[in-house]
mmCIF file of C-alpha atoms in Angstrom:
data_model
loop_
_atom_site.group_PDB
_atom_site.id
_atom_site.type_symbol
_atom_site.label_atom_id
_atom_site.label_comp_id
_atom_site.label_asym_id
_atom_site.label_seq_id
_atom_site.Cartn_x
_atom_site.Cartn_y
_atom_site.Cartn_z
ATOM 1 C CA MET W 1 4.371 13.999 -7.424
ATOM 2 C CA PHE W 2 4.687 12.532 -10.586
ATOM 3 C CA ASP W 3 2.829 14.096 -13.772
ATOM 4 C CA LEU W 4 -0.525 12.247 -13.667
ATOM 5 C CA ASN W 5 -1.134 12.597 -17.325
ATOM 6 C CA ALA W 6 2.336 10.819 -18.248
ATOM 7 C CA LEU W 7 1.414 8.072 -15.414
ATOM 8 C CA ALA W 8 -2.001 7.533 -17.139
ATOM 9 C CA ALA W 9 -0.261 7.419 -20.531
ATOM 10 C CA SER W 10 2.156 4.701 -19.416
ATOM 11 C CA LEU W 11 -0.723 2.603 -18.840
ATOM 12 C CA PRO W 12 -0.911 -0.531 -21.522
ATOM 13 C CA PRO W 13 -3.401 0.176 -24.573
ATOM 14 C CA SER W 14 -6.655 -1.990 -24.681
ATOM 15 C CA ASN W 15 -9.272 -2.370 -26.887
ATOM 16 C CA LYS W 16 -11.788 -2.264 -24.175
ATOM 17 C CA PRO W 17 -12.974 0.453 -21.870
ATOM 18 C CA LEU W 18 -10.825 0.890 -18.821
ATOM 19 C CA ARG W 19 -13.603 -0.067 -16.635
ATOM 20 C CA VAL W 20 -13.504 -3.752 -18.227
ATOM 21 C CA SER W 21 -9.745 -4.154 -18.937
ATOM 22 C CA VAL W 22 -8.728 -3.325 -15.402
ATOM 23 C CA ARG W 23 -11.126 -6.163 -14.169
ATOM 24 C CA GLN W 24 -9.031 -8.381 -16.264
ATOM 25 C CA LEU W 25 -5.806 -9.906 -14.777
ATOM 26 C CA HIS W 26 -3.603 -9.799 -17.813
ATOM 27 C CA TRP W 27 -4.336 -5.879 -17.982
ATOM 28 C CA PHE W 28 -4.251 -5.242 -14.416
ATOM 29 C CA CYS W 29 -0.751 -7.075 -14.029
ATOM 30 C CA ALA W 30 0.779 -5.446 -17.318
ATOM 31 C CA ALA W 31 -0.690 -2.014 -16.017
ATOM 32 C CA PHE W 32 1.033 -2.309 -12.681
ATOM 33 C CA GLU W 33 4.338 -3.388 -14.131
ATOM 34 C CA ALA W 34 4.204 -0.400 -16.654
ATOM 35 C CA THR W 35 3.525 1.943 -13.652
ATOM 36 C CA ALA W 36 6.496 0.399 -11.687
ATOM 37 C CA ARG W 37 8.677 0.721 -14.726
ATOM 38 C CA HIS W 38 7.641 4.412 -15.409
ATOM 39 C CA CYS W 39 8.142 5.347 -11.622
ATOM 40 C CA GLY W 40 11.438 3.341 -11.467
ATOM 41 C CA GLU W 41 12.685 5.445 -14.310
ATOM 42 C CA ARG W 42 11.946 8.755 -12.597
ATOM 43 C CA MET W 43 13.140 7.523 -9.188
ATOM 44 C CA GLY W 44 16.274 6.193 -10.480
ATOM 45 C CA CYS W 45 15.934 2.518 -9.467
ATOM 46 C CA THR W 46 14.205 -0.902 -10.492
ATOM 47 C CA PHE W 47 11.323 -2.717 -8.972
ATOM 48 C CA THR W 48 10.491 -6.285 -9.128
ATOM 49 C CA VAL W 49 7.023 -7.269 -9.426
ATOM 50 C CA ASP W 50 5.564 -10.610 -7.724
ATOM 51 C CA GLU W 51 3.017 -11.645 -10.338
ATOM 52 C CA GLU W 52 1.568 -14.228 -7.840
ATOM 53 C CA LYS W 53 1.150 -11.748 -5.291
ATOM 54 C CA ILE W 54 -0.750 -9.514 -7.996
ATOM 55 C CA ALA W 55 -3.028 -12.338 -8.798
ATOM 56 C CA GLY W 56 -4.085 -12.617 -5.058
ATOM 57 C CA ILE W 57 -4.585 -8.886 -4.758
ATOM 58 C CA PHE W 58 -6.636 -8.803 -8.073
ATOM 59 C CA VAL W 59 -9.068 -11.569 -6.775
ATOM 60 C CA ARG W 60 -9.512 -10.015 -3.404
ATOM 61 C CA TRP W 61 -10.119 -6.717 -5.025
ATOM 62 C CA LEU W 62 -12.762 -8.172 -7.208
ATOM 63 C CA LYS W 63 -14.543 -9.995 -4.330
ATOM 64 C CA SER W 64 -14.755 -6.749 -2.434
ATOM 65 C CA ILE W 65 -16.084 -4.870 -5.519
ATOM 66 C CA GLU W 66 -18.769 -7.604 -5.714
ATOM 67 C CA VAL W 67 -19.763 -7.248 -2.047
ATOM 68 C CA GLN W 68 -19.706 -3.552 -2.138
ATOM 69 C CA LYS W 69 -21.238 -2.586 -5.527
ATOM 70 C CA PRO W 70 -24.400 -0.273 -5.146
ATOM 71 C CA GLY W 71 -27.561 -1.252 -6.837
ATOM 72 C CA ALA W 72 -28.344 2.541 -7.399
ATOM 73 C CA ARG W 73 -27.331 3.880 -10.869
ATOM 74 C CA ALA W 74 -27.121 7.319 -8.961
ATOM 75 C CA GLU W 75 -24.141 6.093 -7.025
ATOM 76 C CA ARG W 76 -22.103 4.958 -9.913
ATOM 77 C CA GLU W 77 -19.815 7.861 -10.213
ATOM 78 C CA ASP W 78 -19.233 7.735 -6.565
ATOM 79 C CA PHE W 79 -18.364 4.062 -6.746
ATOM 80 C CA PHE W 80 -15.910 4.593 -9.696
ATOM 81 C CA ASP W 81 -14.219 7.318 -7.446
ATOM 82 C CA PHE W 82 -14.161 5.124 -4.428
ATOM 83 C CA VAL W 83 -13.140 1.569 -5.806
ATOM 84 C CA PRO W 84 -9.192 2.454 -6.519
ATOM 85 C CA SER W 85 -9.022 3.038 -2.592
ATOM 86 C CA LEU W 86 -9.864 -0.830 -2.223
ATOM 87 C CA VAL W 87 -7.111 -1.646 -4.778
ATOM 88 C CA LEU W 88 -4.703 0.389 -2.731
ATOM 89 C CA ARG W 89 -5.857 -1.331 0.405
ATOM 90 C CA GLU W 90 -4.956 -4.767 -1.149
ATOM 91 C CA LEU W 91 -1.710 -3.671 -2.568
ATOM 92 C CA ILE W 92 -0.500 -1.969 0.597
ATOM 93 C CA GLY W 93 -1.595 -5.087 2.532
ATOM 94 C CA ASP W 94 0.406 -7.533 0.565
ATOM 95 C CA LEU W 95 3.185 -5.256 -1.260
ATOM 96 C CA PRO W 96 3.626 -6.917 -4.829
ATOM 97 C CA LEU W 97 6.916 -5.044 -5.561
ATOM 98 C CA LYS W 98 10.282 -4.382 -4.204
ATOM 99 C CA ALA W 99 12.947 -1.836 -5.120
ATOM 100 C CA THR W 100 16.280 -3.757 -5.900
ATOM 101 C CA SER W 101 18.169 -0.674 -5.080
ATOM 102 C CA ALA W 102 17.858 2.636 -3.154
ATOM 103 C CA PRO W 103 16.319 5.255 -5.516
ATOM 104 C CA THR W 104 18.882 7.825 -6.654
ATOM 105 C CA ARG W 105 16.564 10.407 -8.210
ATOM 106 C CA VAL W 106 14.184 11.349 -5.461
ATOM 107 C CA ALA W 107 15.885 14.411 -3.854
ATOM 108 C CA ASP W 108 13.055 16.601 -4.956
ATOM 109 C CA ASN W 109 10.520 13.692 -3.878
ATOM 110 C CA PRO W 110 10.890 12.878 -0.270
ATOM 111 C CA PRO W 111 7.771 10.641 0.022
ATOM 112 C CA ALA W 112 9.096 8.409 -2.969
ATOM 113 C CA SER W 113 12.305 8.316 -1.022
ATOM 114 C CA PHE W 114 10.697 7.431 2.090
ATOM 115 C CA TRP W 115 8.781 4.613 0.759
ATOM 116 C CA PRO W 116 9.379 3.695 -3.024
ATOM 117 C CA GLU W 117 6.920 0.677 -2.821
ATOM 118 C CA GLY W 118 4.011 2.346 -1.263
ATOM 119 C CA TYR W 119 4.533 5.511 -3.582
ATOM 120 C CA VAL W 120 4.319 3.285 -6.734
ATOM 121 C CA CYS W 121 1.289 1.565 -5.458
ATOM 122 C CA THR W 122 -0.352 5.043 -4.957
ATOM 123 C CA MET W 123 0.596 6.183 -8.132
ATOM 124 C CA PHE W 124 -0.801 3.165 -9.870
ATOM 125 C CA CYS W 125 -4.341 3.689 -8.156
ATOM 126 C CA LEU W 126 -4.125 7.279 -9.086
ATOM 127 C CA ALA W 127 -3.220 6.916 -12.657
ATOM 128 C CA VAL W 128 -6.264 4.174 -13.120
ATOM 129 C CA HIS W 129 -8.433 6.341 -11.304
ATOM 130 C CA ALA W 130 -7.669 9.453 -13.286
ATOM 131 C CA LYS W 131 -8.062 7.375 -16.717
ATOM 132 C CA ALA W 132 -11.379 5.688 -15.542
ATOM 133 C CA MET W 133 -12.791 8.920 -14.440
ATOM 134 C CA ASP W 134 -12.162 10.687 -17.812
ATOM 135 C CA GLU W 135 -13.202 7.854 -19.767
ATOM 136 C CA GLU W 136 -16.735 7.247 -17.918
ATOM 137 C CA PHE W 137 -17.525 10.691 -16.629
ATOM 138 C CA HIS W 138 -15.085 13.077 -18.390
ATOM 139 C CA THR W 139 -14.167 14.399 -14.974
ATOM 140 C CA ARG W 140 -10.906 14.990 -13.317
ATOM 141 C CA ARG W 141 -10.116 15.331 -9.649
ATOM 142 C CA GLU W 142 -7.271 17.679 -8.245
ATOM 143 C CA ILE W 143 -4.857 15.930 -6.246
ATOM 144 C CA ASP W 144 -4.704 17.152 -2.627
ATOM 145 C CA ARG W 145 -1.286 18.902 -1.829
ATOM 146 C CA MET W 146 -0.780 16.309 0.965
ATOM 147 C CA VAL W 147 0.684 14.078 -1.714
ATOM 148 C CA ASP W 148 3.995 15.663 -1.491
ATOM 149 C CA ASP W 149 3.963 16.068 2.169
ATOM 150 C CA LEU W 150 6.215 13.434 3.986
ATOM 151 C CA ARG W 151 4.314 13.652 7.331
ATOM 152 C CA SER W 152 1.274 12.390 5.501
ATOM 153 C CA TRP W 153 3.252 9.410 4.165
ATOM 154 C CA TYR W 154 4.738 8.725 7.429
ATOM 155 C CA SER W 155 1.285 8.535 9.083
ATOM 156 C CA PHE W 156 -0.028 6.575 6.062
ATOM 157 C CA ARG W 157 2.659 4.098 6.396
ATOM 158 C CA GLU W 158 2.559 3.711 10.099
ATOM 159 C CA ASN W 159 -1.098 3.269 10.268
ATOM 160 C CA ALA W 160 -1.453 0.983 7.272
ATOM 161 C CA ALA W 161 0.834 -1.288 8.971
ATOM 162 C CA GLU W 162 -1.660 -1.790 11.842
ATOM 163 C CA ASP W 163 -4.648 -1.702 9.636
ATOM 164 C CA THR W 164 -4.489 -1.832 5.853
ATOM 165 C CA SER W 165 -8.049 -0.209 5.477
ATOM 166 C CA PHE W 166 -6.202 3.053 6.458
ATOM 167 C CA ALA W 167 -4.768 2.977 3.071
ATOM 168 C CA ALA W 168 -8.202 3.333 1.560
ATOM 169 C CA GLY W 169 -8.845 6.377 3.679
ATOM 170 C CA PHE W 170 -5.549 7.937 2.620
ATOM 171 C CA PHE W 171 -6.502 7.400 -0.947
ATOM 172 C CA GLN W 172 -9.823 9.234 -0.568
ATOM 173 C CA LYS W 173 -8.180 12.071 1.385
ATOM 174 C CA LEU W 174 -5.752 12.367 -1.764
ATOM 175 C CA LEU W 175 -8.947 12.963 -4.033
ATOM 176 C CA GLY W 176 -10.026 15.784 -1.515
ATOM 177 C CA HIS W 177 -12.691 13.649 0.343
ATOM 178 C CA ASP W 178 -13.190 13.396 3.886
ATOM 179 C CA PRO W 179 -13.119 9.706 4.635
ATOM 180 C CA ASN W 180 -15.140 8.020 7.380
ATOM 181 C CA TRP W 181 -11.958 6.850 9.284
ATOM 182 C CA THR W 182 -13.834 4.374 11.353
ATOM 183 C CA MET W 183 -14.837 2.282 8.113
ATOM 184 C CA PRO W 184 -12.578 3.740 5.350
ATOM 185 C CA ALA W 185 -12.806 0.778 3.130
ATOM 186 C CA ASN W 186 -16.729 0.662 3.343
ATOM 187 C CA PHE W 187 -18.463 2.384 0.502
ATOM 188 C CA SER W 188 -21.981 2.507 1.918
ATOM 189 C CA ALA W 189 -20.600 4.096 5.095
ATOM 190 C CA ARG W 190 -18.326 6.590 3.371
ATOM 191 C CA ASN W 191 -20.685 9.501 4.293
ATOM 192 C CA ARG W 192 -21.255 8.569 7.819
ATOM 193 C CA ALA W 193 -19.557 10.909 10.326
ATOM 194 C CA ALA W 194 -17.087 9.255 12.613
ATOM 195 C CA PRO W 195 -18.512 9.211 16.231
ATOM 196 C CA MET I 1 -16.932 -40.508 -57.348
ATOM 197 C CA ASP I 2 -18.638 -37.208 -55.945
ATOM 198 C CA PRO I 3 -16.245 -34.394 -57.359
ATOM 199 C CA MET I 4 -16.888 -32.665 -54.084
ATOM 200 C CA ARG I 5 -15.367 -35.428 -51.967
ATOM 201 C CA PHE I 6 -11.603 -35.744 -51.490
ATOM 202 C CA MET I 7 -9.645 -38.813 -51.600
ATOM 203 C CA HIS I 8 -9.107 -39.803 -47.889
ATOM 204 C CA THR I 9 -5.123 -39.537 -48.369
ATOM 205 C CA GLU I 10 -5.632 -35.999 -49.401
ATOM 206 C CA ILE I 11 -7.727 -34.896 -46.455
ATOM 207 C CA PRO I 12 -4.838 -34.220 -43.919
ATOM 208 C CA GLN I 13 -2.887 -32.045 -46.069
ATOM 209 C CA ILE I 14 -5.888 -30.090 -47.193
ATOM 210 C CA ARG I 15 -6.935 -29.563 -43.689
ATOM 211 C CA ASN I 16 -3.590 -28.481 -42.515
ATOM 212 C CA ALA I 17 -3.614 -25.858 -45.242
ATOM 213 C CA VAL I 18 -6.905 -24.553 -44.394
ATOM 214 C CA ARG I 19 -5.777 -24.534 -40.671
ATOM 215 C CA ARG I 20 -2.570 -22.707 -41.558
ATOM 216 C CA ALA I 21 -4.428 -20.211 -43.462
ATOM 217 C CA ARG I 22 -7.078 -19.675 -40.669
ATOM 218 C CA ARG I 23 -4.178 -19.163 -38.221
ATOM 219 C CA VAL I 24 -2.221 -16.826 -40.535
ATOM 220 C CA LEU I 25 -5.441 -14.601 -40.851
ATOM 221 C CA ARG I 26 -6.194 -14.746 -37.158
ATOM 222 C CA ASP I 27 -2.429 -13.896 -36.114
ATOM 223 C CA GLU I 28 -2.474 -10.962 -38.570
ATOM 224 C CA HIS I 29 -5.695 -9.715 -37.330
ATOM 225 C CA ASN I 30 -4.334 -9.620 -33.921
ATOM 226 C CA ARG I 31 -1.249 -8.105 -34.687
ATOM 227 C CA LEU I 32 -3.052 -5.358 -36.777
ATOM 228 C CA GLU I 33 -5.438 -4.725 -33.667
ATOM 229 C CA ARG I 34 -2.329 -4.533 -31.364
ATOM 230 C CA ASP I 35 -0.408 -2.103 -33.545
ATOM 231 C CA MET I 36 -3.343 0.117 -34.060
ATOM 232 C CA ALA I 37 -4.054 0.509 -30.102
ATOM 233 C CA ALA I 38 -0.485 1.198 -29.496
ATOM 234 C CA ARG I 39 0.404 3.498 -32.274
ATOM 235 C CA ILE I 40 -2.649 5.407 -33.399
ATOM 236 C CA PRO I 41 -3.598 8.177 -30.961
ATOM 237 C CA ASP I 42 -7.144 8.490 -29.848
ATOM 238 C CA PRO I 43 -9.888 9.034 -31.065
ATOM 239 C CA ALA I 44 -8.681 7.605 -34.389
ATOM 240 C CA ALA I 45 -7.507 4.610 -32.573
ATOM 241 C CA SER I 46 -11.123 3.859 -31.359
ATOM 242 C CA ILE I 47 -12.846 4.250 -34.773
ATOM 243 C CA ALA I 48 -10.162 1.966 -36.368
ATOM 244 C CA LEU I 49 -10.643 -0.683 -33.783
ATOM 245 C CA HIS I 50 -14.422 -0.527 -34.114
ATOM 246 C CA LEU I 51 -14.118 -1.056 -37.910
ATOM 247 C CA LEU I 52 -11.427 -3.837 -37.156
ATOM 248 C CA ARG I 53 -13.904 -5.544 -34.877
ATOM 249 C CA ASN I 54 -16.494 -5.382 -37.421
ATOM 250 C CA VAL I 55 -14.279 -7.162 -39.966
ATOM 251 C CA ARG I 56 -13.488 -9.861 -37.218
ATOM 252 C CA VAL I 57 -17.331 -10.498 -37.066
ATOM 253 C CA LEU I 58 -17.536 -10.696 -40.832
ATOM 254 C CA ALA I 59 -14.451 -13.044 -40.743
ATOM 255 C CA GLY I 60 -16.267 -15.328 -38.090
ATOM 256 C CA GLY I 61 -19.303 -15.542 -40.417
ATOM 257 C CA LEU I 62 -16.792 -16.537 -43.152
ATOM 258 C CA GLY I 63 -15.345 -19.041 -40.908
ATOM 259 C CA GLY I 64 -18.714 -20.626 -40.328
ATOM 260 C CA ILE I 65 -19.317 -21.099 -44.113
ATOM 261 C CA LEU I 66 -15.996 -22.508 -44.460
ATOM 262 C CA SER I 67 -16.703 -25.045 -41.654
ATOM 263 C CA ASP I 68 -19.878 -26.116 -43.615
ATOM 264 C CA VAL I 69 -17.999 -26.448 -46.775
ATOM 265 C CA ALA I 70 -15.528 -28.639 -44.871
ATOM 266 C CA HIS I 71 -18.200 -30.780 -43.422
ATOM 267 C CA LYS I 72 -19.398 -31.404 -46.958
ATOM 268 C CA ALA I 73 -16.214 -32.291 -48.378
ATOM 269 C CA PHE I 74 -14.856 -34.513 -45.542
ATOM 270 C CA PRO I 75 -18.187 -36.280 -44.460
ATOM 271 C CA GLU I 76 -16.756 -39.419 -42.954
ATOM 272 C CA ASP I 77 -13.772 -37.490 -41.383
ATOM 273 C CA GLU I 78 -15.101 -37.830 -37.853
ATOM 274 C CA GLU I 79 -15.536 -41.592 -38.002
ATOM 275 C CA ARG I 80 -12.067 -42.276 -39.289
ATOM 276 C CA PRO I 81 -9.909 -39.580 -37.725
ATOM 277 C CA ALA I 82 -6.528 -41.457 -37.797
ATOM 278 C CA GLN I 83 -6.885 -43.391 -40.912
ATOM 279 C CA GLY I 84 -4.053 -42.564 -43.362
ATOM 280 C CA LEU I 85 -2.297 -40.525 -40.828
ATOM 281 C CA ARG I 86 1.215 -41.492 -39.482
ATOM 282 C CA PRO I 87 2.166 -40.088 -36.011
ATOM 283 C CA MET I 88 4.643 -37.195 -36.006
ATOM 284 C CA PRO I 89 7.912 -38.869 -35.132
ATOM 285 C CA ASP I 90 9.252 -38.202 -31.720
ATOM 286 C CA GLY I 91 11.845 -35.417 -31.994
ATOM 287 C CA PRO I 92 12.705 -31.782 -31.490
ATOM 288 C CA LEU I 93 9.797 -30.572 -33.692
ATOM 289 C CA ARG I 94 7.311 -32.618 -32.004
ATOM 290 C CA ARG I 95 8.425 -31.540 -28.512
ATOM 291 C CA GLN I 96 8.233 -28.038 -29.695
ATOM 292 C CA ALA I 97 4.740 -28.208 -31.060
ATOM 293 C CA ARG I 98 3.921 -29.851 -27.371
ATOM 294 C CA ASP I 99 5.552 -27.096 -25.439
ATOM 295 C CA ALA I 100 3.653 -24.443 -27.362
ATOM 296 C CA SER I 101 0.424 -25.723 -26.327
ATOM 297 C CA LEU I 102 -1.778 -24.003 -24.056
ATOM 298 C CA MET I 103 -1.960 -26.864 -21.681
ATOM 299 C CA CYS I 104 1.891 -27.010 -21.378
ATOM 300 C CA MET I 105 2.415 -23.437 -20.972
ATOM 301 C CA ILE I 106 -0.134 -23.598 -17.930
ATOM 302 C CA ALA I 107 1.182 -26.681 -16.438
ATOM 303 C CA ASP I 108 4.700 -25.262 -16.631
ATOM 304 C CA ARG I 109 3.514 -22.144 -14.805
ATOM 305 C CA ILE I 110 1.728 -24.215 -12.139
ATOM 306 C CA GLY I 111 4.631 -26.516 -11.745
ATOM 307 C CA VAL I 112 3.607 -29.794 -13.257
ATOM 308 C CA ASP I 113 5.466 -31.763 -15.855
ATOM 309 C CA ALA I 114 3.196 -31.421 -18.835
ATOM 310 C CA HIS I 115 4.913 -34.212 -20.521
ATOM 311 C CA SER I 116 4.226 -36.809 -17.660
ATOM 312 C CA PRO I 117 2.046 -39.546 -18.562
ATOM 313 C CA ARG I 118 -0.592 -38.886 -15.791
ATOM 314 C CA LEU I 119 -1.145 -35.496 -17.691
ATOM 315 C CA SER I 120 -1.188 -37.201 -21.299
ATOM 316 C CA ALA I 121 -4.750 -37.827 -21.818
ATOM 317 C CA ALA I 122 -6.122 -34.502 -20.560
ATOM 318 C CA ARG I 123 -3.516 -32.767 -22.560
ATOM 319 C CA GLN I 124 -4.496 -34.638 -25.787
ATOM 320 C CA THR I 125 -8.117 -33.812 -25.278
ATOM 321 C CA LEU I 126 -7.319 -30.017 -24.410
ATOM 322 C CA ASP I 127 -5.002 -29.622 -27.307
ATOM 323 C CA VAL I 128 -7.828 -30.917 -29.779
ATOM 324 C CA LEU I 129 -10.209 -28.345 -28.004
ATOM 325 C CA ASP I 130 -7.737 -25.695 -28.164
ATOM 326 C CA GLU I 131 -7.309 -26.371 -32.058
ATOM 327 C CA ALA I 132 -11.124 -26.132 -32.642
ATOM 328 C CA THR I 133 -12.319 -23.306 -34.754
ATOM 329 C CA GLY I 134 -13.548 -20.014 -33.006
ATOM 330 C CA GLN I 135 -13.044 -19.224 -29.533
ATOM 331 C CA PRO I 136 -14.577 -19.387 -27.038
ATOM 332 C CA CYS I 137 -15.036 -22.792 -28.056
ATOM 333 C CA LEU I 138 -16.806 -24.116 -24.686
ATOM 334 C CA SER I 139 -19.565 -22.932 -22.720
ATOM 335 C CA ALA I 140 -18.852 -23.052 -18.905
ATOM 336 C CA GLU I 141 -21.061 -25.963 -18.444
ATOM 337 C CA GLU I 142 -19.206 -28.074 -21.194
ATOM 338 C CA ALA I 143 -15.873 -27.140 -19.477
ATOM 339 C CA ALA I 144 -17.137 -28.002 -16.285
ATOM 340 C CA THR I 145 -18.142 -31.535 -17.647
ATOM 341 C CA TYR I 146 -14.632 -31.926 -19.207
ATOM 342 C CA PHE I 147 -13.028 -30.745 -15.811
ATOM 343 C CA ILE I 148 -14.685 -33.545 -13.956
ATOM 344 C CA ARG I 149 -13.925 -36.117 -16.593
ATOM 345 C CA LEU I 150 -10.558 -35.118 -17.294
ATOM 346 C CA THR I 151 -9.525 -35.257 -13.610
ATOM 347 C CA ALA I 152 -11.289 -38.242 -12.743
ATOM 348 C CA GLY I 153 -8.059 -40.282 -12.717
ATOM 349 C CA SER I 154 -6.000 -38.096 -10.372
ATOM 350 C CA GLU I 155 -6.365 -36.353 -7.158
ATOM 351 C CA ASP I 156 -3.107 -34.344 -7.714
ATOM 352 C CA PRO I 157 -3.934 -30.647 -6.865
ATOM 353 C CA GLN I 158 -1.637 -29.150 -9.379
ATOM 354 C CA LEU I 159 -2.817 -31.456 -12.242
ATOM 355 C CA ARG I 160 -6.532 -30.520 -11.508
ATOM 356 C CA LEU I 161 -5.629 -26.878 -11.450
ATOM 357 C CA SER I 162 -3.723 -27.179 -14.753
ATOM 358 C CA VAL I 163 -6.769 -28.610 -16.354
ATOM 359 C CA PHE I 164 -8.933 -25.945 -15.070
ATOM 360 C CA ALA I 165 -6.627 -23.277 -15.881
ATOM 361 C CA THR I 166 -6.677 -24.545 -19.490
ATOM 362 C CA LEU I 167 -10.523 -24.886 -19.704
ATOM 363 C CA LEU I 168 -10.908 -21.298 -18.145
ATOM 364 C CA LEU I 169 -9.072 -20.012 -21.292
ATOM 365 C CA LEU I 170 -11.320 -21.990 -23.536
ATOM 366 C CA VAL I 171 -14.287 -20.379 -22.120
ATOM 367 C CA HIS I 172 -12.710 -17.067 -22.214
ATOM 368 C CA GLU I 173 -13.466 -14.556 -25.202
ATOM 369 C CA PRO I 174 -10.051 -13.693 -26.354
ATOM 370 C CA SER I 175 -9.460 -9.986 -26.917
ATOM 371 C CA GLY I 176 -7.211 -10.608 -29.704
ATOM 372 C CA MET I 177 -4.562 -8.231 -28.417
ATOM 373 C CA VAL I 178 -2.860 -10.518 -25.774
ATOM 374 C CA PRO I 179 -0.313 -13.193 -26.765
ATOM 375 C CA ARG I 180 -1.432 -16.738 -25.707
ATOM 376 C CA GLU I 181 1.667 -17.037 -23.549
ATOM 377 C CA VAL I 182 0.385 -14.121 -21.263
ATOM 378 C CA MET I 183 -3.142 -15.552 -21.064
ATOM 379 C CA ALA I 184 -1.774 -18.822 -20.203
ATOM 380 C CA LYS I 185 0.300 -17.417 -17.351
ATOM 381 C CA ARG I 186 -2.544 -15.217 -16.057
ATOM 382 C CA SER I 187 -5.144 -18.189 -16.213
ATOM 383 C CA ALA I 188 -2.666 -20.213 -14.459
ATOM 384 C CA ASP I 189 -2.148 -17.385 -11.722
ATOM 385 C CA LEU I 190 -5.998 -16.975 -11.424
ATOM 386 C CA SER I 191 -6.659 -20.574 -10.934
ATOM 387 C CA ARG I 192 -3.939 -20.772 -8.270
ATOM 388 C CA VAL I 193 -5.655 -18.023 -6.286
ATOM 389 C CA LEU I 194 -9.009 -19.744 -6.642
ATOM 390 C CA LYS I 195 -7.383 -23.127 -5.686
ATOM 391 C CA ASP I 196 -9.694 -23.646 -2.645
ATOM 392 C CA GLU I 197 -12.766 -23.022 -4.320
ATOM 393 C CA ILE I 198 -11.822 -25.135 -7.381
ATOM 394 C CA LEU I 199 -10.477 -28.152 -5.526
ATOM 395 C CA SER I 200 -13.305 -28.337 -2.954
ATOM 396 C CA SER I 201 -15.958 -28.191 -5.741
ATOM 397 C CA ARG I 202 -14.073 -30.986 -7.591
ATOM 398 C CA ALA I 203 -13.812 -33.086 -4.462
ATOM 399 C CA LEU I 204 -17.377 -32.786 -4.134
ATOM 400 C CA GLY I 205 -17.900 -33.522 -7.969
ATOM 401 C CA ASP I 206 -20.069 -30.257 -7.873
ATOM 402 C CA GLU I 207 -20.260 -29.814 -11.824
ATOM 403 C CA ARG I 208 -22.587 -26.783 -11.263
ATOM 404 C CA GLY I 209 -20.112 -25.013 -8.877
ATOM 405 C CA ILE I 210 -17.335 -25.633 -11.254
ATOM 406 C CA ALA I 211 -19.166 -24.095 -13.908
ATOM 407 C CA ARG I 212 -20.082 -21.289 -11.929
ATOM 408 C CA ILE I 213 -16.390 -20.339 -11.153
ATOM 409 C CA LEU I 214 -15.614 -20.765 -14.951
ATOM 410 C CA LYS I 215 -18.225 -18.322 -15.952
ATOM 411 C CA LYS I 216 -17.559 -16.174 -13.122
ATOM 412 C CA TYR I 217 -13.804 -15.696 -13.807
ATOM 413 C CA ALA I 218 -13.523 -16.380 -17.528
ATOM 414 C CA ALA I 219 -13.997 -12.706 -18.183
ATOM 415 C CA HIS I 220 -11.479 -11.803 -15.646
ATOM 416 C CA VAL I 221 -8.392 -13.562 -16.993
#
């Protein structure tokens, strides 16, 4: 996968903490476009971004945060860790970008070649997650090696086409968690063992 | 004559000069803040931005003092807003000025002709509010009242959304780092997504409901 530090560095500057700026549409949109540009340069293609779709995704994400936000302060870090998976669910459900040509520099990156749009959406969530966790908790998660495994991406794309919540589970898996596959987009159910 | 009072014929020029000076200060401050965040690495950028924000607070206080002085200098101004003023002649400059207004940028994004007569009254009011000193210049409750009044004459959903999106930005606390054009676009986009909530509250004349939406989303533009 792409260098996570470089991805996080490509996010636009802000005079606010990232936890605030990411909940502002102007920054969210600029950050997504910056990630698409950054990934496009590395993949050898360009992406067009649909700003109207981004706005819809953003509002649905805000609403899901509002519904799921835990009251207990002890769960704050876990929630920060979880929230980008809700963004990915919305992004995958309404893909707001399109590659205008086939990527030309992805020979060493089969997942990016297989599904350029899904790959960029996932990289965006990983970059925002990494930067937010660093800012708020000075922690950094290792990304699971499955990120470079084409079979994982094949399964991701197939399953997310049937149920977009699968994207949330895929993201948690990338962070090394064991998601609750029955309700992968439900924060309070994240630790419940699947039947 | 009170030496502190200006001749009415001088008021427009003086006010325009003060307004220009205020805009230059604000724009320069915003540019500096943008450059700092973009060019200076952390943690130096954070410290610099913190200092710059303190300067903004001081400047805000100074703005308040200037406003008090202006009120003393132009005591009758509110009662005779148009006396001695000639309207700007219609032409490219006037059109350019109108196109740069918040309302026009938003209407354009939403797909309404901002120069159409049905939008004229709302546009004039919102342009005046946009010019007001200090932002955010409206509370959510005030903005909701404006929304109900300014959209009373039309049930056109796009027109109503344009007015709402403009008011949303007038409630919003500006970061100073983002150009107005971008904020106008995002406010329009956000309002379009919230279309059902906004229009149903408006149809019911639910001022509190409108204020709730404005308050909730002003921070998310």
